[in-house]
Every structure is written in C-alpha cells, then in structure tokens.
Coordinates of C-alpha atoms in Angstrom, one line a residue:
Chain N
X1 CA 80.2 103.3 90.2
X2 CA 83.6 103.0 91.9
X3 CA 82.3 99.8 93.6
X4 CA 81.4 98.4 90.2
X5 CA 84.8 99.2 88.8
X6 CA 86.4 97.7 91.8
X7 CA 84.4 94.5 91.4
X8 CA 85.3 94.3 87.7
X9 CA 89.0 94.6 88.6
X10 CA 88.7 91.8 91.2
X11 CA 86.9 89.6 88.7
X12 CA 89.6 90.1 86.1
X13 CA 92.3 89.5 88.6
X14 CA 90.5 86.4 89.8
X15 CA 90.3 85.0 86.3
X16 CA 94.1 85.5 86.0
X17 CA 94.6 83.6 89.2
X18 CA 92.2 80.8 88.2
X19 CA 94.0 80.3 84.9
X20 CA 97.4 80.0 86.6
X21 CA 95.8 77.4 88.9
X22 CA 94.3 75.4 86.0
X23 CA 97.6 75.4 84.2
X24 CA 99.3 74.1 87.3
X25 CA 96.8 71.3 87.5
X26 CA 95.3 72.3 90.8
X27 CA 91.9 71.0 91.8
X28 CA 88.8 73.1 92.3
X29 CA 89.9 74.2 95.8
X30 CA 93.2 75.5 94.4
X31 CA 91.4 77.2 91.5
X32 CA 89.0 79.1 93.7
X33 CA 91.6 79.9 96.4
X34 CA 94.0 81.3 93.8
X35 CA 91.2 83.3 92.2
X36 CA 90.3 84.8 95.6
X37 CA 94.0 85.4 96.6
X38 CA 94.7 87.1 93.3
X39 CA 91.6 89.3 93.4
X40 CA 91.6 90.3 97.0
X41 CA 95.2 89.8 98.2
X42 CA 96.6 93.2 97.3
X43 CA 93.8 95.1 99.0
X44 CA 93.9 92.9 102.1
X45 CA 97.7 93.4 102.6
X46 CA 97.1 97.2 102.3
X47 CA 94.3 97.2 104.7
X48 CA 96.1 95.1 107.3
X49 CA 99.2 97.3 107.1
X50 CA 97.3 100.6 107.5
X51 CA 95.0 99.1 110.2
X52 CA 91.8 99.2 108.2
X53 CA 90.6 95.9 109.7
X54 CA 88.5 93.9 109.1
X55 CA 89.1 94.8 105.4
X56 CA 86.0 95.4 103.2
X57 CA 87.2 92.5 101.1
X58 CA 86.4 90.3 104.1
X59 CA 83.4 92.1 105.7
X60 CA 81.3 92.5 102.5
X61 CA 80.3 89.3 100.9
X62 CA 80.1 90.8 97.5
X63 CA 83.8 91.0 97.6
X64 CA 84.0 87.3 98.3
X65 CA 81.4 86.3 95.8
X66 CA 82.9 88.0 92.8
X67 CA 86.3 86.2 92.9
X68 CA 84.6 82.9 93.7
X69 CA 82.5 83.2 90.6
X70 CA 85.6 84.2 88.6
X71 CA 87.4 81.1 89.9
X72 CA 84.4 78.8 89.0
X73 CA 84.0 80.3 85.6
X74 CA 87.7 79.6 84.9
X75 CA 87.4 76.1 86.4
X76 CA 84.6 75.1 84.1
X77 CA 85.3 77.1 80.9
X78 CA 89.1 77.4 81.1
X79 CA 89.8 76.5 77.4
X80 CA 87.5 79.4 76.3
X81 CA 88.8 81.7 79.0
X82 CA 92.4 80.9 78.1
X83 CA 91.8 81.9 74.5
X84 CA 90.7 85.3 75.7
X85 CA 94.1 86.0 77.2
X86 CA 94.8 89.1 75.1
X87 CA 91.5 90.6 76.1
X88 CA 92.2 89.7 79.7
X89 CA 95.5 91.5 79.6
X90 CA 93.7 94.6 78.6
X91 CA 91.2 94.3 81.3
X92 CA 94.0 93.5 83.7
X93 CA 95.7 96.8 82.9
X94 CA 92.4 98.6 83.8
X95 CA 92.2 96.7 87.0
X96 CA 95.8 97.5 87.8
X97 CA 95.2 101.2 87.2
X98 CA 92.1 101.3 89.4
X99 CA 93.6 99.2 92.2
X100 CA 96.8 101.3 92.4
X101 CA 94.9 104.6 92.5
X102 CA 92.3 103.4 94.9
X103 CA 95.0 101.9 97.1
X104 CA 97.1 105.1 97.2
X105 CA 94.0 107.3 98.0
X106 CA 92.9 105.0 100.8
X107 CA 96.4 105.0 102.3
X108 CA 96.4 108.8 102.1
X109 CA 93.0 108.8 103.9
X110 CA 94.6 106.8 106.7
X111 CA 97.2 109.5 107.2
X112 CA 100.2 108.2 105.3
X113 CA 102.4 110.6 103.5
X114 CA 102.8 110.7 99.7
X115 CA 105.8 108.3 99.4
X116 CA 104.3 105.6 101.6
X117 CA 100.9 106.0 100.0
X118 CA 102.3 105.6 96.5
X119 CA 104.2 102.5 97.7
X120 CA 101.0 101.0 99.2
X121 CA 99.1 101.9 96.1
X122 CA 101.5 99.8 94.1
X123 CA 101.3 97.0 96.6
X124 CA 97.5 97.0 96.2
X125 CA 97.8 96.6 92.5
X126 CA 100.6 94.0 92.4
X127 CA 100.2 92.1 95.7
X128 CA 97.5 89.7 94.6
X129 CA 99.6 88.5 91.6
X130 CA 102.7 88.0 93.9
X131 CA 100.6 85.8 96.3
X132 CA 99.2 83.9 93.3
X133 CA 102.7 83.1 92.0
X134 CA 104.0 82.1 95.4
X135 CA 101.1 79.7 95.9
X136 CA 102.1 77.8 92.8
X137 CA 105.8 77.9 93.7
X138 CA 107.1 80.2 90.9
X139 CA 109.0 83.4 91.2
X140 CA 106.5 86.2 90.8
X141 CA 106.2 87.2 87.1
X142 CA 106.5 90.9 88.0
X143 CA 110.1 90.3 89.2
X144 CA 111.2 88.6 86.0
X145 CA 112.4 89.7 82.6
X146 CA 109.7 90.2 80.0
X147 CA 107.3 92.4 82.0
X148 CA 106.8 96.0 82.6
X149 CA 104.1 96.0 85.3
X150 CA 105.1 97.3 88.7
X151 CA 106.7 100.5 87.4
X152 CA 103.5 101.7 85.6
X153 CA 101.7 100.7 88.8
X154 CA 103.9 102.8 91.0
X155 CA 103.7 105.8 88.6
X156 CA 99.9 105.9 88.7
X157 CA 99.9 105.4 92.4
X158 CA 102.5 108.3 92.8
X159 CA 100.3 110.6 90.7
X160 CA 97.3 109.8 92.9
X161 CA 99.1 110.2 96.2
X162 CA 100.7 113.5 95.0
X163 CA 97.3 114.8 93.9
X164 CA 95.7 113.8 97.3
X165 CA 98.6 115.5 99.2
X166 CA 98.0 118.7 97.2
X167 CA 94.4 118.6 98.4
X168 CA 92.8 117.9 95.0
X169 CA 89.4 116.3 95.0
X170 CA 89.4 112.6 94.5
X171 CA 87.3 112.8 91.3
X172 CA 90.0 115.0 89.7
X173 CA 92.8 112.7 90.6
X174 CA 91.4 109.2 89.8
X175 CA 91.1 109.6 86.1
X176 CA 94.6 111.0 85.2
X177 CA 96.4 108.8 87.7
X178 CA 94.7 105.6 86.5
X179 CA 95.4 106.8 82.9
X180 CA 99.1 106.9 83.6
X181 CA 99.2 103.3 84.8
X182 CA 96.8 101.9 82.2
X183 CA 98.3 103.8 79.3
X184 CA 101.9 102.9 80.2
X185 CA 101.0 99.3 80.8
X186 CA 99.1 98.9 77.5
X187 CA 102.0 100.5 75.6
X188 CA 104.4 98.1 77.3
X189 CA 102.2 95.2 76.4
X190 CA 101.9 96.4 72.8
X191 CA 105.5 97.3 72.3
X192 CA 107.1 94.5 74.3
X193 CA 108.8 96.9 76.8
X194 CA 110.5 95.3 79.7
X195 CA 112.1 96.4 82.9
X196 CA 116.0 96.7 83.0
X197 CA 118.0 93.7 84.0
X198 CA 121.2 93.8 86.0
X199 CA 124.5 93.5 84.0
X200 CA 125.8 90.0 83.8
Chain H
X1 CA 88.0 72.4 128.1
X2 CA 87.9 74.4 124.8
X3 CA 91.4 75.6 125.6
X4 CA 92.6 72.0 126.0
X5 CA 91.0 71.0 122.7
X6 CA 92.6 74.0 121.0
X7 CA 96.0 73.1 122.4
X8 CA 95.6 69.4 121.3
X9 CA 94.7 70.7 117.8
X10 CA 97.8 72.9 117.7
X11 CA 100.0 70.0 118.9
X12 CA 98.7 67.7 116.1
X13 CA 99.2 70.4 113.5
X14 CA 102.6 71.1 114.8
X15 CA 103.6 67.5 114.4
X16 CA 102.4 67.5 110.8
X17 CA 104.6 70.6 110.2
X18 CA 107.6 69.0 112.0
X19 CA 107.3 65.8 109.8
X20 CA 107.2 67.8 106.6
X21 CA 110.3 69.7 107.8
X22 CA 112.2 66.5 108.7
X23 CA 111.4 65.0 105.4
X24 CA 112.8 68.1 103.6
X25 CA 116.0 67.7 105.6
X26 CA 115.6 70.9 107.5
X27 CA 117.7 71.5 110.7
X28 CA 116.2 72.0 114.2
X29 CA 115.4 75.6 113.5
X30 CA 113.4 74.6 110.4
X31 CA 111.6 71.8 112.3
X32 CA 110.5 74.0 115.2
X33 CA 109.6 77.0 113.0
X34 CA 107.5 74.8 110.7
X35 CA 105.8 73.2 113.7
X36 CA 104.9 76.7 115.0
X37 CA 103.8 78.0 111.7
X38 CA 101.6 75.0 111.0
X39 CA 100.1 75.0 114.5
X40 CA 99.5 78.7 114.9
X41 CA 99.5 80.2 111.4
X42 CA 95.8 79.8 110.6
X43 CA 94.7 81.5 113.8
X44 CA 97.2 84.3 113.5
X45 CA 96.1 85.1 110.0
X46 CA 92.5 85.2 111.2
X47 CA 93.3 87.4 114.2
X48 CA 95.3 89.9 112.1
X49 CA 92.6 90.2 109.5
X50 CA 89.8 90.7 112.0
X51 CA 91.9 93.1 114.1
X52 CA 92.2 90.9 117.2
X53 CA 95.8 91.8 117.8
X54 CA 98.1 90.8 119.5
X55 CA 96.6 87.3 118.8
X56 CA 96.3 85.0 121.8
X57 CA 98.7 82.7 120.0
X58 CA 101.3 85.4 120.5
X59 CA 100.3 86.8 123.9
X60 CA 99.9 83.6 125.8
X61 CA 103.0 81.5 126.1
X62 CA 101.1 78.2 126.4
X63 CA 100.3 78.7 122.7
X64 CA 104.0 79.1 121.9
X65 CA 105.2 76.2 124.1
X66 CA 102.8 73.5 122.7
X67 CA 104.0 73.7 119.1
X68 CA 107.6 74.0 120.1
X69 CA 107.2 70.8 122.1
X70 CA 105.5 69.2 119.1
X71 CA 108.4 70.3 116.9
X72 CA 111.0 69.0 119.3
X73 CA 109.2 65.6 119.7
X74 CA 109.2 65.3 115.9
X75 CA 112.8 66.3 115.7
X76 CA 114.0 63.6 118.1
X77 CA 111.5 60.8 117.5
X78 CA 110.5 61.3 113.9
X79 CA 110.9 57.7 112.8
X80 CA 108.3 56.7 115.5
X81 CA 106.2 59.7 114.8
X82 CA 106.2 59.1 111.1
X83 CA 104.9 55.5 111.6
X84 CA 101.9 57.0 113.4
X85 CA 100.8 58.9 110.3
X86 CA 97.4 57.2 110.1
X87 CA 96.6 58.1 113.7
X88 CA 97.9 61.6 113.1
X89 CA 95.5 62.0 110.1
X90 CA 92.6 61.1 112.4
X91 CA 93.7 63.6 115.1
X92 CA 94.3 66.1 112.3
X93 CA 90.7 65.8 111.2
X94 CA 89.6 66.6 114.8
X95 CA 92.0 69.6 114.9
X96 CA 90.6 70.8 111.6
X97 CA 87.0 70.6 112.8
X98 CA 87.8 72.4 115.9
X99 CA 89.8 75.2 114.3
X100 CA 87.3 75.9 111.6
X101 CA 84.4 76.1 114.0
X102 CA 86.3 78.2 116.6
X103 CA 87.6 80.4 113.8
X104 CA 84.1 81.0 112.4
X105 CA 82.7 81.8 115.8
X106 CA 85.4 84.2 116.6
X107 CA 85.0 86.0 113.3
X108 CA 81.2 86.3 114.1
X109 CA 82.0 87.7 117.5
X110 CA 84.1 90.4 115.8
X111 CA 81.0 91.5 113.7
X112 CA 81.6 89.7 110.5
X113 CA 78.5 88.3 108.6
X114 CA 77.9 84.6 108.0
X115 CA 79.7 84.3 104.6
X116 CA 82.9 86.1 105.7
X117 CA 82.9 84.3 109.0
X118 CA 82.6 80.9 107.3
X119 CA 85.5 81.9 104.9
X120 CA 87.7 82.9 107.9
X121 CA 86.8 79.8 109.7
X122 CA 88.1 77.8 106.8
X123 CA 91.2 79.9 106.7
X124 CA 91.8 79.2 110.4
X125 CA 91.7 75.5 109.7
X126 CA 93.8 75.4 106.5
X127 CA 96.0 78.5 106.8
X128 CA 98.7 76.8 108.9
X129 CA 99.1 74.0 106.4
X130 CA 99.4 76.4 103.5
X131 CA 102.2 78.3 105.2
X132 CA 103.9 75.0 106.1
X133 CA 104.0 74.0 102.4
X134 CA 105.1 77.4 101.2
X135 CA 108.0 77.3 103.6
X136 CA 109.4 74.2 102.0
X137 CA 108.7 75.4 98.5
X138 CA 105.9 73.0 97.5
X139 CA 102.4 73.8 96.2
X140 CA 100.0 73.5 99.2
X141 CA 98.7 69.9 99.3
X142 CA 95.1 71.2 99.8
X143 CA 95.2 72.6 96.3
X144 CA 96.3 69.4 94.7
X145 CA 94.6 66.2 93.5
X146 CA 94.3 63.5 96.1
X147 CA 92.8 65.5 99.0
X148 CA 89.4 66.5 100.2
X149 CA 90.3 68.8 103.0
X150 CA 89.3 72.5 102.4
X151 CA 85.7 71.7 101.4
X152 CA 84.8 69.8 104.6
X153 CA 86.5 72.6 106.5
X154 CA 84.4 75.2 104.8
X155 CA 81.2 73.2 105.4
X156 CA 81.8 73.0 109.1
X157 CA 82.7 76.6 109.3
X158 CA 79.5 77.5 107.4
X159 CA 77.3 75.5 109.8
X160 CA 79.0 77.3 112.7
X161 CA 78.6 80.8 111.3
X162 CA 75.0 80.1 110.3
X163 CA 74.2 78.9 113.8
X164 CA 75.9 82.0 115.3
X165 CA 74.0 84.3 112.9
X166 CA 70.7 82.6 114.0
X167 CA 71.6 83.4 117.6
X168 CA 72.0 79.8 118.8
X169 CA 74.2 79.4 121.8
X170 CA 77.8 78.5 121.1
X171 CA 77.6 75.1 122.9
X172 CA 74.7 74.1 120.7
X173 CA 76.7 75.0 117.5
X174 CA 80.2 73.7 118.2
X175 CA 79.4 70.0 118.3
X176 CA 77.3 69.6 115.1
X177 CA 79.4 72.0 113.1
X178 CA 82.7 70.3 114.1
X179 CA 81.0 66.9 113.4
X180 CA 80.3 68.0 109.8
X181 CA 84.0 68.8 109.1
X182 CA 85.4 65.8 111.1
X183 CA 82.9 63.3 109.7
X184 CA 83.3 64.4 106.1
X185 CA 87.1 64.5 106.3
X186 CA 87.3 61.1 107.9
X187 CA 85.0 59.6 105.2
X188 CA 87.1 61.3 102.5
X189 CA 90.3 59.8 104.0
X190 CA 88.7 56.4 104.3
X191 CA 87.1 56.3 100.9
X192 CA 89.8 58.1 99.0
X193 CA 87.5 60.9 98.0
X194 CA 89.1 63.9 96.2
X195 CA 88.1 67.3 95.0
X196 CA 87.2 67.7 91.3
X197 CA 89.9 68.6 88.8
X198 CA 89.5 70.9 85.8
X199 CA 88.9 69.1 82.4
X200 CA 92.1 68.7 80.5
Chain T
X1 CA 121.5 107.2 117.3
X2 CA 119.2 104.2 117.5
X3 CA 117.5 105.4 114.3
X4 CA 120.8 105.5 112.5
X5 CA 121.7 102.0 113.7
X6 CA 118.3 100.8 112.6
X7 CA 118.7 102.3 109.1
X8 CA 122.2 100.8 108.8
X9 CA 120.7 97.4 109.6
X10 CA 118.0 97.9 107.0
X11 CA 120.6 98.9 104.4
X12 CA 122.7 95.8 105.0
X13 CA 119.7 93.5 104.9
X14 CA 118.5 95.3 101.7
X15 CA 121.8 94.6 100.1
X16 CA 121.6 90.9 101.0
X17 CA 118.1 90.8 99.4
X18 CA 119.3 92.6 96.3
X19 CA 122.2 90.2 95.9
X20 CA 119.8 87.2 96.0
X21 CA 117.6 88.9 93.4
X22 CA 120.6 89.6 91.1
X23 CA 121.8 86.0 91.4
X24 CA 118.3 84.8 90.5
X25 CA 118.3 87.0 87.4
X26 CA 115.4 89.2 88.5
X27 CA 114.9 92.6 86.8
X28 CA 115.2 95.9 88.5
X29 CA 111.7 95.6 90.0
X30 CA 112.6 92.3 91.6
X31 CA 115.9 93.6 92.9
X32 CA 114.3 96.6 94.6
X33 CA 111.3 94.7 95.9
X34 CA 113.5 92.0 97.4
X35 CA 115.7 94.6 98.9
X36 CA 112.7 96.3 100.6
X37 CA 111.2 93.0 101.7
X38 CA 114.4 91.8 103.2
X39 CA 115.1 95.2 104.9
X40 CA 111.6 95.9 106.2
X41 CA 109.8 92.6 106.3
X42 CA 110.7 91.4 109.8
X43 CA 109.7 94.7 111.4
X44 CA 106.4 94.9 109.4
X45 CA 105.4 91.4 110.5
X46 CA 106.1 92.3 114.1
X47 CA 104.2 95.5 113.9
X48 CA 101.2 94.0 112.2
X49 CA 101.0 91.2 114.8
X50 CA 101.3 93.5 117.8
X51 CA 98.9 96.0 116.3
X52 CA 101.4 98.8 115.8
X53 CA 99.9 99.9 112.5
X54 CA 100.7 101.6 110.2
X55 CA 104.2 100.4 110.9
X56 CA 107.0 103.1 111.0
X57 CA 108.6 101.3 108.1
X58 CA 105.5 102.3 106.1
X59 CA 104.7 105.7 107.6
X60 CA 108.2 107.2 107.5
X61 CA 109.7 107.6 104.1
X62 CA 113.3 107.3 105.3
X63 CA 112.5 103.7 106.0
X64 CA 111.4 103.3 102.4
X65 CA 114.2 105.3 100.9
X66 CA 117.1 103.4 102.5
X67 CA 116.2 99.9 101.2
X68 CA 115.4 101.3 97.8
X69 CA 118.9 102.8 97.7
X70 CA 120.4 99.5 98.9
X71 CA 118.6 97.7 96.1
X72 CA 119.7 100.2 93.4
X73 CA 123.3 100.1 94.6
X74 CA 123.2 96.3 94.3
X75 CA 121.5 96.5 91.0
X76 CA 124.2 98.7 89.5
X77 CA 127.3 97.6 91.3
X78 CA 126.5 94.0 92.1
X79 CA 129.9 92.6 91.0
X80 CA 131.7 94.8 93.5
X81 CA 129.0 94.3 96.2
X82 CA 129.1 90.6 95.7
X83 CA 132.9 90.5 96.4
X84 CA 132.2 92.2 99.7
X85 CA 130.2 89.3 101.0
X86 CA 132.4 88.6 104.0
X87 CA 132.1 92.2 105.1
X88 CA 128.4 92.1 104.5
X89 CA 128.1 89.0 106.7
X90 CA 129.7 90.8 109.5
X91 CA 127.4 93.9 109.1
X92 CA 124.5 91.5 108.8
X93 CA 125.3 90.0 112.2
X94 CA 125.2 93.5 113.7
X95 CA 121.9 94.2 111.9
X96 CA 120.5 90.9 113.2
X97 CA 121.5 91.7 116.8
X98 CA 120.0 95.2 116.6
X99 CA 116.7 94.0 115.0
X100 CA 116.2 91.2 117.4
X101 CA 116.8 93.4 120.5
X102 CA 114.7 96.3 119.2
X103 CA 111.9 93.9 118.2
X104 CA 111.8 92.3 121.6
X105 CA 111.8 95.6 123.4
X106 CA 109.0 97.0 121.1
X107 CA 106.9 93.8 121.7
X108 CA 107.4 94.3 125.5
X109 CA 106.3 97.9 125.2
X110 CA 103.1 96.7 123.6
X111 CA 102.4 94.5 126.6
X112 CA 103.6 91.1 125.5
X113 CA 105.2 88.8 128.2
X114 CA 108.9 87.8 128.0
X115 CA 108.4 84.6 126.0
X116 CA 106.3 86.1 123.2
X117 CA 108.4 89.2 123.2
X118 CA 111.6 87.1 122.7
X119 CA 109.8 85.1 119.9
X120 CA 108.7 88.3 118.1
X121 CA 112.2 89.8 118.5
X122 CA 113.6 86.8 116.7
X123 CA 110.9 87.2 114.0
X124 CA 111.9 90.8 113.6
X125 CA 115.5 89.7 112.9
X126 CA 114.9 86.7 110.6
X127 CA 111.5 87.5 109.0
X128 CA 112.9 89.6 106.2
X129 CA 115.3 86.9 105.1
X130 CA 112.5 84.3 105.1
X131 CA 110.4 86.5 102.9
X132 CA 113.4 87.1 100.6
X133 CA 113.9 83.4 100.1
X134 CA 110.2 82.7 99.6
X135 CA 110.1 85.3 96.9
X136 CA 112.7 83.5 94.8
X137 CA 111.2 80.1 95.5
X138 CA 113.9 78.6 97.7
X139 CA 113.6 77.1 101.2
X140 CA 114.7 79.8 103.7
X141 CA 118.4 79.5 104.3
X142 CA 117.9 79.7 108.1
X143 CA 116.0 76.4 108.0
X144 CA 118.8 74.6 106.2
X145 CA 122.0 72.9 107.2
X146 CA 125.0 75.1 107.2
X147 CA 123.8 78.1 109.2
X148 CA 123.5 79.1 112.8
X149 CA 121.4 82.2 112.6
X150 CA 118.0 81.9 114.2
X151 CA 119.3 80.5 117.5
X152 CA 121.7 83.4 118.3
X153 CA 118.9 85.7 117.2
X154 CA 116.5 84.1 119.7
X155 CA 119.1 84.2 122.4
X156 CA 119.7 88.0 122.1
X157 CA 116.0 88.6 121.9
X158 CA 115.4 86.5 125.1
X159 CA 118.1 88.5 127.0
X160 CA 116.4 91.7 125.9
X161 CA 112.9 90.7 126.8
X162 CA 114.0 89.3 130.2
X163 CA 115.8 92.5 131.0
X164 CA 112.7 94.5 130.0
X165 CA 110.5 92.3 132.1
X166 CA 112.8 92.9 135.1
X167 CA 112.4 96.6 134.6
X168 CA 115.9 97.4 133.6
X169 CA 116.4 100.6 131.6
X170 CA 116.5 100.1 127.8
X171 CA 120.0 101.5 127.6
X172 CA 121.3 98.9 130.0
X173 CA 119.7 96.0 128.1
X174 CA 120.4 96.9 124.4
X175 CA 124.1 96.5 124.6
X176 CA 124.5 93.1 126.3
X177 CA 121.5 91.6 124.5
X178 CA 122.8 92.6 121.1
X179 CA 126.3 91.4 122.0
X180 CA 124.9 87.9 122.7
X181 CA 123.4 87.7 119.2
X182 CA 126.3 89.4 117.4
X183 CA 129.0 87.5 119.2
X184 CA 127.4 84.1 118.8
X185 CA 126.6 84.7 115.2
X186 CA 130.2 85.9 114.4
X187 CA 131.7 82.9 116.2
X188 CA 129.3 80.6 114.2
X189 CA 130.4 82.2 111.0
X190 CA 134.1 82.0 111.9
X191 CA 134.0 78.5 113.2
X192 CA 131.5 77.1 110.8
X193 CA 129.0 76.1 113.5
X194 CA 125.6 74.8 112.3
X195 CA 122.3 73.9 113.9
X196 CA 121.6 70.2 114.6
X197 CA 120.0 68.1 112.0
X198 CA 117.4 65.3 112.6
X199 CA 118.8 61.8 112.6
X200 CA 118.4 60.0 109.3

C-alpha cells in the first residue's frame, strides 16, 4: 500500500520532470534523465545523507522502471500530458505530502532528532524538483515568487517527525501529517498564495 | 593494467573539462576544478550511492594527481589541446566505455541487481560531464540534440551487468561490453547519429 | 570553543548565501535554503564522501538553527547587512580558514592521506559557496577572474593535513594552518590579487 503510493508519487514527479525537459527541447536522454532525477532525487539525497546506502531507489528496479516509464510517456504524449497540468498539480501535492512524511519518518528511524528529521523530510519532497531545475539551468521554482511549496512541505514533515518523536505509531502519524502538506499546498494553488519576498 | 586504463580515462575526461573551463574564461582554479570534477565526478557519485566510501578517487592520490595534471596541461597549452579535439573525442569514447563497464561491475560487486548496476555504470560514465556542464551554467550536452552518448554508455553497462549477473568472469565481460559502448559511440560520432527529439 | 568558531563560520557563510539570494530576488524559502546550503554545504559534502554520516550538520539542530537565523536576519535586514559587506568579507576569510583546517583534520581522522585530506579541506571551505552559486544559476565566483579564494584555502588545508600526518597535536596545527589561509586571503582582498587566467 505504502509502496504503491510511493510509486505513484515518483510517477507524478517524473512526469513533471519530463515536461520541463520537453519544454527545454531536450532529447530522449534528457527527458528520461530529468524524469528519473525528479522522481528519485529527493529520496536519494536523504538516503545518502543518513547513510541508508545503497538507497532503495537504486537497489530495487521497480523504483527505476516507474520514472523511466513516466519519462517515456511524457516524451511520446507530451501535448496531451501538458494539457493535464492542473490534474498533475493536484497529484503532485499528494506526492509531496507523501514524500515529506515518509522522508521524515525514515530519518527518525535512522536516529535523527525531530528538527533534522523534519528538515530531511522536506528535502525528500523538494530535492527532486531542485535537481530538475538545476539540470535545465534555471533557478529552482521553489525559491521564486509565485509558489508556496517548501513551507507546506516542511510543515507536514515537522508534524510527522514530532509524532514519531512522541512515540506515536506510524499509521497514526502518516495521515494527519500528509494532510497538512497536501491541504496547505492545494489551498495555496487554489488561492494563489505565495511565500514572502524580501523588501526592495 | 586496469588501473592504467582507468587513469588514462580520467586524464582524457579531465582535458575535456579543462577545455570547457578555458572556453568559459575561467581562471586556473576553475580549470583545475573542472578537470577534476569531470575526471572523477562519475566515479565519486557511484561510490557514494553504493556506500563505497571514501571513494578510491579520494583515498588514492594518483587519482587526484592525474586530473590536476590534465587541467594544468589544458591551462597552459589549450590552443594546441583544442586543435586535438577529434583525437580527444576518440579517446573520450574509450574512456566512456571503460568507465561504464567498470562502474557496472563495481555496482554488481556491491550487491546491486543487473538493472541498477547498468544504470550506475552509465552514471559512472556520464556523471562527470554533467557536473562539468552544470559548473559552467549550461544544460548538459548529453541531454541536447546533436549527441548520441548516454545510450551507448547504457548499452555497454547493461552488457557488463548482465554478464556479471550470469556469473561470467570479469575478464570475459570487460572487452565485449566496452566494445559495445566504444563502437556505437565512434559510429555515432562518425555518422552524426543523434538521440530522438520529442515531437514539436 | 571550536564549536563556537565553527558556528560563527557557518553564520557568516549563511549571510553571504542569504545576500546572494536577496540580490537574485528569491523569496523567503530561497533565502533560507541558500543560507543553509552555503553554511553547511561544504561540510556535508566532506562528510558524505568520507562516510561520516549522518553529518553533524544534520544530526545536531544547532547546526541547522544557526544558518536559518543567518538567512532570516538577511531576509529582514538585508539593506543594513549588505552595507557591511567589507566586514563580512573579513569574517568570511576567518570562516574559510577555520573550515579548511577543520575539514582537513577530520578527513585525516577518517584515514585519508595528506593529499586527499588537503583536497577535502579545501572542499569543506569552498563547497558551500559553489552550491550557493549553482542554485542561482551563475558560474561559481571562485572559478572566475577577480578572486583569490580557493588557493589560500588549499594552502591552509595542506598545512593542516601535513601537520596531522607528521603527528603534531591538533592544537599546534590549527592556528598556523588557519593563519595561512586567513592571512593570504585578507592580503588578496586588500591588494586585489587574482588567480591566473589562461592565455587568450
């Protein structure tokens, strides 16, 4: 069940990476690599940092197959996929919630305290998108005006890592923590909320 | 023997990194760092991901000296080095073949299955060039029209990881697997083959 | 004592990251993430490469708090902070000296020889700034004309790793090694020294 959700999240992230690649006129290699980097990058960074190597995303070939398929689907049917962007944004919010919570819980399992675990949960959720943007030479969208993405990600991860620190069972924590990220992100999308900018 | 080949590959990759740095008007620090990143980056990524730390590229100072020399040679004699670009491309194909195959076999040794080992073999071959391009702010050439580089790399790595999975001796696998990458890459260079682009 | 110095170095680096973010019109997420990446990036790269995971910068929440505060200070008071740039450059030289020396000594502790330890010491000092620049899509300043930064960093790291290799006590090594980096860097700032460029 959790594996399925995880793979769905990777698939959606992979499509977002593939679309960015297509729009930057990359070839099939670029599309597939961006799809993989976006789908798997956040989890691999987390695993390397906490010492969980080789990461499951590398050991288990399901984790490699899913983003490759996401990339190839985008490569062949990108006009249709691109029109689904609003739907993809919604799925992306679910993927984000799941990744942040799963990342925070895994970091907790590896002995990190609640603050580092929340930070690594956020990295799990947003790391793939940062790598995607770097690979096409643009400033990561999560750093720019017009998005509220990383803050909901951190909030859900913080709820998850606090719950784990308090000794609550994982099943009790996952739902509410992911709901914080997903709900806040969907509201931000719907209402056009953005993160504050520095005074000029 | 394999060590010598490995160092030759690193040297050629380092020169390619140094040339990119010179053409982007970097100073001596940029030239040497790009030479090192291009020569060693792919192997270091692989080693960090599979948990083979500290990587030999960091532990053994031969591995540090060779790309530094490659960078300095390029820094001082770049007009002559630049004129050798066709020769460098041929050596680069050999370096690519060797890196992909060695990378796949090392990943297999660390317990990865054939699909992940092939993927990491490709990363070993192309990772250094991706880092080189990111460091000068350009979209990695292997993602762009006009190259067929990563696909031959993956093919050779896949032959190597399949051979290792079937239990064949390393000596039997290295030659044919590297030949696949090298031959396909040289043909692509010679014939101007490129990877497919998405429909517009 | 060493911890305090380390945290001061992280704080100064974080401010430099925050200023770059503000000048690139990033939002609060970008400012805080750049501050963290600049303050912690070099040490995290070193720790991942030598296998010291999870890195202290991730385990210990003091290491997370300090760059976040540095980022928020820059976010709110960037006009005042920006006017202090000359002062920041001086503190930055001290941070650089400390990071390079501490990085080289830690790499030595983990069994690396003097050449790799010096290289990793330099990476500890300059890695955060490279990540900062990549995240805003510019070629790292340490690779460009107009700076002499990485060479003093390497020099101090080399003094430290040589001292450690010779078996000298850490307390004897830290001071002179850091002085090499800090002194050379301050002289370079003051005199406008730069690293050599390739002939055109």
